[in-house]
Amino acid sequence: MAPSVALDRSYLPRHIGIIMDGNGRWAQRKKQLRTQGHLEGLKTAKKIVKAASDLHIPFLTLYVFSTENWKRTAEEVGFIMGLVKQHLKAELDFYRENRIRIRHTGDPGGLPADIVRELREASEDTRSFDGLQVILALNYGGRDAIVRAVRGLLASLMDAPETAGPTDFIENSINEARLRQNLDNPDIPDPDLIIRTAGEYRISNFLLWEGAYAEYYFSDILWPDWTEGDLYAAIATYQQRERRFGGGKP
Ligand code: FPP
């Protein structure tokens, strides 16, 4: 059953990003292992993916594992990677039934080969689906994404150098549009709404370029306790914001 919060269906965010925080604290409060918190966090992720899909939200980016998360213990890192792999294998039917497309953002170079393979297969398998696109941010860092985009842009320029003088060359060749073209998924629109759970008020290297004009929503609730109603409440708040993109008040 859909949550009771009333939403304006004609003004939904096209792209929502979520920093799913609080798995560890949830487990700690329940005197359980941190890994149990991640298991619960995964269940919540599936619930929120389904709710976003039912709302016909076009894009949802989930911050699963950052370029900084490698600092965690080998046991926790291994557990999260295993969870992602198992999830992609076990839930393919769920994604198919809901016509959800899986995509990846982040540096595949630093990920274990079996995870890269699983991500590639899930992406291939769901490529033709026209429903919600779920972008899994894995080995993702906003700064790293920008550095990789700059490298990609420079590499393409070296392949096809332009003929104008050096100043023109720099100004014409390096601009926002071209940098964007070299991000992981240039076809995906910028996030309209970025949510962070568990009472932290930080961006933690998430969608730095793309989130320039996102609306931010912070929730005190730990991610494993998040419900469809919390997603609706976040969207309802978004719908009350006045977005000006740097323009003046009308
Ligand atoms: C933050 O909690 C969460 C993570 C580091 C990511 C783990 C996310 C999942 C297991 C969900 C994966 C979803 C899909 C669809 C594959 P934390 O450990 O930082 O919590 P804490 O700040 O309370 O310690």
Short mmCIF file of C-alpha atoms and ligand atoms in Angstrom, two decimals:
data_model
loop_
_atom_site.label_atom_id
_atom_site.label_comp_id
_atom_site.label_asym_id
_atom_site.label_seq_id
_atom_site.Cartn_x
_atom_site.Cartn_y
_atom_site.Cartn_z
CA MET A 1 0.00 0.00 0.00
CA ALA A 2 1.32 3.44 -0.91
CA PRO A 3 2.20 5.73 2.04
CA SER A 4 -0.43 8.28 3.03
CA VAL A 5 1.75 11.39 2.33
CA ALA A 6 0.14 13.26 -0.58
CA LEU A 7 2.51 13.87 -3.48
CA ASP A 8 2.09 16.01 -6.56
CA ARG A 9 2.59 13.35 -9.24
CA SER A 10 3.19 16.02 -11.86
CA TYR A 11 6.26 17.39 -10.05
CA LEU A 12 8.37 14.45 -8.97
CA PRO A 13 12.17 14.61 -8.90
CA ARG A 14 13.61 13.01 -12.04
CA HIS A 15 16.74 11.86 -10.27
CA ILE A 16 17.16 11.07 -6.56
CA GLY A 17 20.53 10.28 -4.95
CA ILE A 18 20.71 8.60 -1.55
CA ILE A 19 23.58 8.44 0.93
CA MET A 20 22.43 5.36 2.84
CA ASP A 21 24.01 5.99 6.23
CA GLY A 22 23.58 4.37 9.64
CA ASN A 23 23.84 0.61 9.05
CA GLY A 24 26.63 0.27 11.61
CA ARG A 25 24.84 2.32 14.28
CA TRP A 26 21.64 0.39 13.70
CA ALA A 27 23.50 -2.87 14.39
CA GLN A 28 25.34 -1.40 17.38
CA ARG A 29 22.06 -0.27 18.96
CA LYS A 30 20.69 -3.76 18.56
CA LYS A 31 23.91 -5.28 19.93
CA GLN A 32 24.50 -7.03 16.63
CA LEU A 33 27.47 -7.19 14.27
CA ARG A 34 27.92 -4.32 11.78
CA THR A 35 27.43 -6.86 9.00
CA GLN A 36 23.86 -7.42 10.21
CA GLY A 37 23.30 -3.69 9.74
CA HIS A 38 24.43 -3.98 6.12
CA LEU A 39 22.09 -6.94 5.57
CA GLU A 40 19.19 -4.86 6.86
CA GLY A 41 20.42 -1.92 4.82
CA LEU A 42 20.22 -4.02 1.69
CA LYS A 43 16.61 -4.97 2.48
CA THR A 44 15.80 -1.27 2.87
CA ALA A 45 17.51 -0.50 -0.43
CA LYS A 46 15.28 -3.01 -2.23
CA LYS A 47 12.17 -1.54 -0.57
CA ILE A 48 13.12 2.01 -1.58
CA VAL A 49 14.01 0.94 -5.13
CA LYS A 50 10.54 -0.62 -5.46
CA ALA A 51 8.86 2.51 -4.07
CA ALA A 52 10.79 4.76 -6.48
CA SER A 53 9.93 2.44 -9.34
CA ASP A 54 6.22 2.46 -8.42
CA LEU A 55 6.33 6.26 -8.35
CA HIS A 56 7.85 6.25 -11.87
CA ILE A 57 10.94 8.13 -10.74
CA PRO A 58 13.33 7.85 -13.72
CA PHE A 59 16.73 7.69 -11.92
CA LEU A 60 17.92 6.64 -8.45
CA THR A 61 21.60 6.69 -7.47
CA LEU A 62 22.54 4.68 -4.36
CA TYR A 63 25.85 5.36 -2.63
CA VAL A 64 26.89 1.79 -1.86
CA PHE A 65 30.66 1.99 -1.43
CA SER A 66 32.90 5.03 -1.64
CA THR A 67 36.53 5.39 -2.66
CA GLU A 68 37.15 6.05 1.05
CA ASN A 69 35.30 2.96 2.33
CA TRP A 70 38.39 0.79 1.63
CA LYS A 71 39.65 2.13 4.99
CA ARG A 72 37.20 -0.19 6.75
CA THR A 73 38.32 -3.61 7.98
CA ALA A 74 39.00 -6.26 5.34
CA GLU A 75 36.17 -8.28 6.87
CA GLU A 76 33.59 -5.51 6.46
CA VAL A 77 34.77 -4.62 2.94
CA GLY A 78 34.62 -8.29 1.94
CA PHE A 79 31.14 -8.60 3.43
CA ILE A 80 29.76 -5.58 1.54
CA MET A 81 31.30 -6.76 -1.75
CA GLY A 82 29.86 -10.25 -1.20
CA LEU A 83 26.47 -8.74 -0.45
CA VAL A 84 26.47 -6.70 -3.64
CA LYS A 85 27.49 -9.70 -5.72
CA GLN A 86 24.87 -11.95 -4.17
CA HIS A 87 22.21 -9.24 -4.51
CA LEU A 88 22.90 -8.76 -8.22
CA LYS A 89 22.68 -12.52 -8.82
CA ALA A 90 19.64 -13.18 -6.64
CA GLU A 91 17.52 -10.14 -7.51
CA LEU A 92 17.75 -10.14 -11.28
CA ASP A 93 14.16 -11.38 -11.46
CA PHE A 94 13.04 -8.50 -9.23
CA TYR A 95 14.73 -6.03 -11.56
CA ARG A 96 13.32 -7.75 -14.64
CA GLU A 97 9.76 -7.88 -13.28
CA ASN A 98 9.85 -4.16 -12.54
CA ARG A 99 11.65 -3.30 -15.80
CA ILE A 100 14.42 -1.66 -13.76
CA ARG A 101 17.74 -0.94 -15.42
CA ILE A 102 20.94 -1.37 -13.40
CA ARG A 103 23.91 0.89 -14.02
CA HIS A 104 27.21 1.60 -12.32
CA THR A 105 29.10 4.74 -11.41
CA GLY A 106 32.57 4.65 -9.92
CA ASP A 107 36.00 3.36 -10.88
CA PRO A 108 35.75 -0.26 -12.00
CA GLY A 109 39.56 -0.36 -11.94
CA GLY A 110 39.70 -0.63 -8.14
CA LEU A 111 36.93 -3.22 -7.77
CA PRO A 112 37.35 -7.00 -7.49
CA ALA A 113 37.04 -8.67 -10.91
CA ASP A 114 34.00 -10.75 -9.93
CA ILE A 115 32.08 -7.62 -8.85
CA VAL A 116 32.93 -5.85 -12.11
CA ARG A 117 31.72 -8.91 -14.02
CA GLU A 118 28.48 -9.07 -12.02
CA LEU A 119 27.85 -5.34 -12.52
CA ARG A 120 28.52 -5.67 -16.25
CA GLU A 121 26.21 -8.67 -16.58
CA ALA A 122 23.38 -7.05 -14.61
CA SER A 123 23.79 -3.86 -16.69
CA GLU A 124 23.73 -5.85 -19.94
CA ASP A 125 20.76 -7.95 -18.84
CA THR A 126 18.65 -4.93 -17.95
CA ARG A 127 19.91 -2.52 -20.62
CA SER A 128 16.67 -2.49 -22.63
CA PHE A 129 14.36 -1.83 -19.67
CA ASP A 130 12.49 1.45 -19.77
CA GLY A 131 11.56 1.76 -16.08
CA LEU A 132 13.56 3.18 -13.18
CA GLN A 133 17.32 3.32 -13.70
CA VAL A 134 19.19 2.38 -10.53
CA ILE A 135 22.77 3.61 -10.53
CA LEU A 136 24.94 1.77 -8.02
CA ALA A 137 27.78 4.00 -6.84
CA LEU A 138 30.52 1.48 -6.05
CA ASN A 139 34.13 2.48 -5.57
CA TYR A 140 32.70 5.92 -6.22
CA GLY A 141 34.12 9.26 -5.15
CA GLY A 142 32.98 12.62 -6.52
CA ARG A 143 36.55 13.92 -6.72
CA ASP A 144 37.75 10.71 -8.32
CA ALA A 145 34.93 10.92 -10.88
CA ILE A 146 36.00 14.46 -11.81
CA VAL A 147 39.68 13.43 -12.08
CA ARG A 148 38.72 10.48 -14.30
CA ALA A 149 36.57 12.80 -16.44
CA VAL A 150 39.48 15.25 -16.86
CA ARG A 151 41.76 12.38 -17.84
CA GLY A 152 39.19 11.12 -20.36
CA LEU A 153 38.77 14.61 -21.80
CA LEU A 154 42.53 15.16 -22.12
CA ALA A 155 42.98 11.74 -23.72
CA SER A 156 40.32 12.55 -26.33
CA LEU A 157 41.99 15.92 -27.02
CA MET A 158 45.34 14.29 -27.55
CA ASP A 159 43.75 11.96 -30.09
CA ALA A 160 42.29 14.88 -32.02
CA PRO A 161 44.27 18.06 -31.31
CA GLU A 162 42.60 21.25 -32.43
CA THR A 163 44.42 23.71 -34.60
CA ALA A 164 43.84 27.05 -32.82
CA GLY A 165 46.50 28.70 -30.60
CA PRO A 166 47.13 27.47 -27.04
CA THR A 167 44.77 29.91 -25.26
CA ASP A 168 41.88 29.23 -27.62
CA PHE A 169 42.69 25.57 -27.42
CA ILE A 170 42.33 25.50 -23.65
CA GLU A 171 39.20 27.66 -23.58
CA ASN A 172 37.45 25.88 -26.41
CA SER A 173 38.49 22.40 -25.43
CA ILE A 174 37.97 22.39 -21.72
CA ASN A 175 34.54 23.51 -20.67
CA GLU A 176 31.66 22.27 -18.54
CA ALA A 177 29.84 20.52 -21.37
CA ARG A 178 32.93 18.57 -22.42
CA LEU A 179 33.86 17.64 -18.89
CA ARG A 180 30.33 16.37 -18.30
CA GLN A 181 30.58 14.24 -21.44
CA ASN A 182 33.46 12.41 -19.78
CA LEU A 183 31.68 11.61 -16.51
CA ASP A 184 30.61 7.98 -16.03
CA ASN A 185 27.02 8.43 -17.24
CA PRO A 186 26.74 11.71 -19.15
CA ASP A 187 23.22 10.90 -20.35
CA ILE A 188 21.80 10.87 -16.82
CA PRO A 189 20.36 14.23 -15.68
CA ASP A 190 21.73 15.88 -12.53
CA PRO A 191 20.07 14.79 -9.30
CA ASP A 192 17.17 16.99 -8.23
CA LEU A 193 17.10 15.61 -4.70
CA ILE A 194 19.93 14.18 -2.58
CA ILE A 195 18.97 12.44 0.63
CA ARG A 196 21.25 11.52 3.53
CA THR A 197 20.05 9.40 6.42
CA ALA A 198 21.27 8.87 10.00
CA GLY A 199 21.58 12.48 11.10
CA GLU A 200 24.85 13.39 9.38
CA TYR A 201 24.99 16.69 7.52
CA ARG A 202 27.76 16.02 5.03
CA ILE A 203 28.07 15.24 1.34
CA SER A 204 30.96 12.81 1.81
CA ASN A 205 32.24 13.05 -1.76
CA PHE A 206 28.87 12.11 -3.34
CA LEU A 207 27.90 13.51 -6.77
CA LEU A 208 30.03 16.65 -6.32
CA TRP A 209 29.72 17.80 -9.93
CA GLU A 210 26.18 16.61 -10.57
CA GLY A 211 24.77 17.80 -7.25
CA ALA A 212 25.61 21.48 -7.82
CA TYR A 213 21.94 22.47 -7.79
CA ALA A 214 20.37 19.50 -6.04
CA GLU A 215 17.98 20.02 -3.16
CA TYR A 216 19.33 18.32 -0.02
CA TYR A 217 17.23 16.44 2.51
CA PHE A 218 18.65 15.14 5.78
CA SER A 219 16.87 12.54 7.85
CA ASP A 220 17.76 11.48 11.38
CA ILE A 221 16.48 7.96 10.79
CA LEU A 222 19.08 5.21 10.37
CA TRP A 223 19.02 3.66 6.89
CA PRO A 224 17.84 0.17 7.97
CA ASP A 225 14.80 1.83 9.61
CA TRP A 226 13.91 3.87 6.51
CA THR A 227 10.52 3.16 4.96
CA GLU A 228 8.59 4.08 1.83
CA GLY A 229 6.87 6.76 3.96
CA ASP A 230 10.25 8.41 4.61
CA LEU A 231 10.92 8.53 0.88
CA TYR A 232 7.51 10.13 0.32
CA ALA A 233 8.21 12.67 3.11
CA ALA A 234 11.54 13.59 1.45
CA ILE A 235 9.82 14.05 -1.91
CA ALA A 236 7.01 16.09 -0.33
CA THR A 237 9.64 18.42 1.19
CA TYR A 238 11.37 18.68 -2.20
CA GLN A 239 8.05 19.67 -3.75
CA GLN A 240 7.80 22.61 -1.36
CA ARG A 241 11.25 23.99 -2.17
CA GLU A 242 11.64 26.89 -4.54
CA ARG A 243 14.41 26.09 -7.02
CA ARG A 244 16.07 29.08 -8.61
CA PHE A 245 19.33 27.63 -9.98
CA GLY A 246 21.13 30.84 -9.13
CA GLY A 247 18.44 33.07 -10.63
CA GLY A 248 16.76 35.78 -8.55
CA LYS A 249 13.39 35.59 -6.89
CA PRO A 250 10.63 35.89 -9.51
C1 FPP B 1 26.59 3.12 5.56
O1 FPP B 1 26.42 2.64 6.84
C2 FPP B 1 26.35 2.17 4.49
C3 FPP B 1 27.32 1.64 3.65
C4 FPP B 1 28.75 1.81 3.80
C5 FPP B 1 26.95 0.93 2.45
C6 FPP B 1 26.33 -0.38 2.62
C7 FPP B 1 25.10 -0.40 1.81
C8 FPP B 1 24.36 -1.50 1.62
C9 FPP B 1 24.74 -2.79 2.22
C10 FPP B 1 23.18 -1.45 0.73
C11 FPP B 1 23.60 -1.92 -0.63
C12 FPP B 1 22.53 -1.72 -1.61
C13 FPP B 1 22.50 -2.29 -2.85
C14 FPP B 1 21.30 -2.07 -3.70
C15 FPP B 1 23.56 -3.14 -3.38
P1 FPP B 1 27.64 2.79 7.83
O2 FPP B 1 28.29 1.46 7.93
O3 FPP B 1 28.53 3.90 7.40
O4 FPP B 1 26.88 3.17 9.15
P2 FPP B 1 27.48 3.91 10.43
O5 FPP B 1 27.86 5.30 9.99
O6 FPP B 1 26.34 3.88 11.39
O7 FPP B 1 28.66 3.10 10.90
#
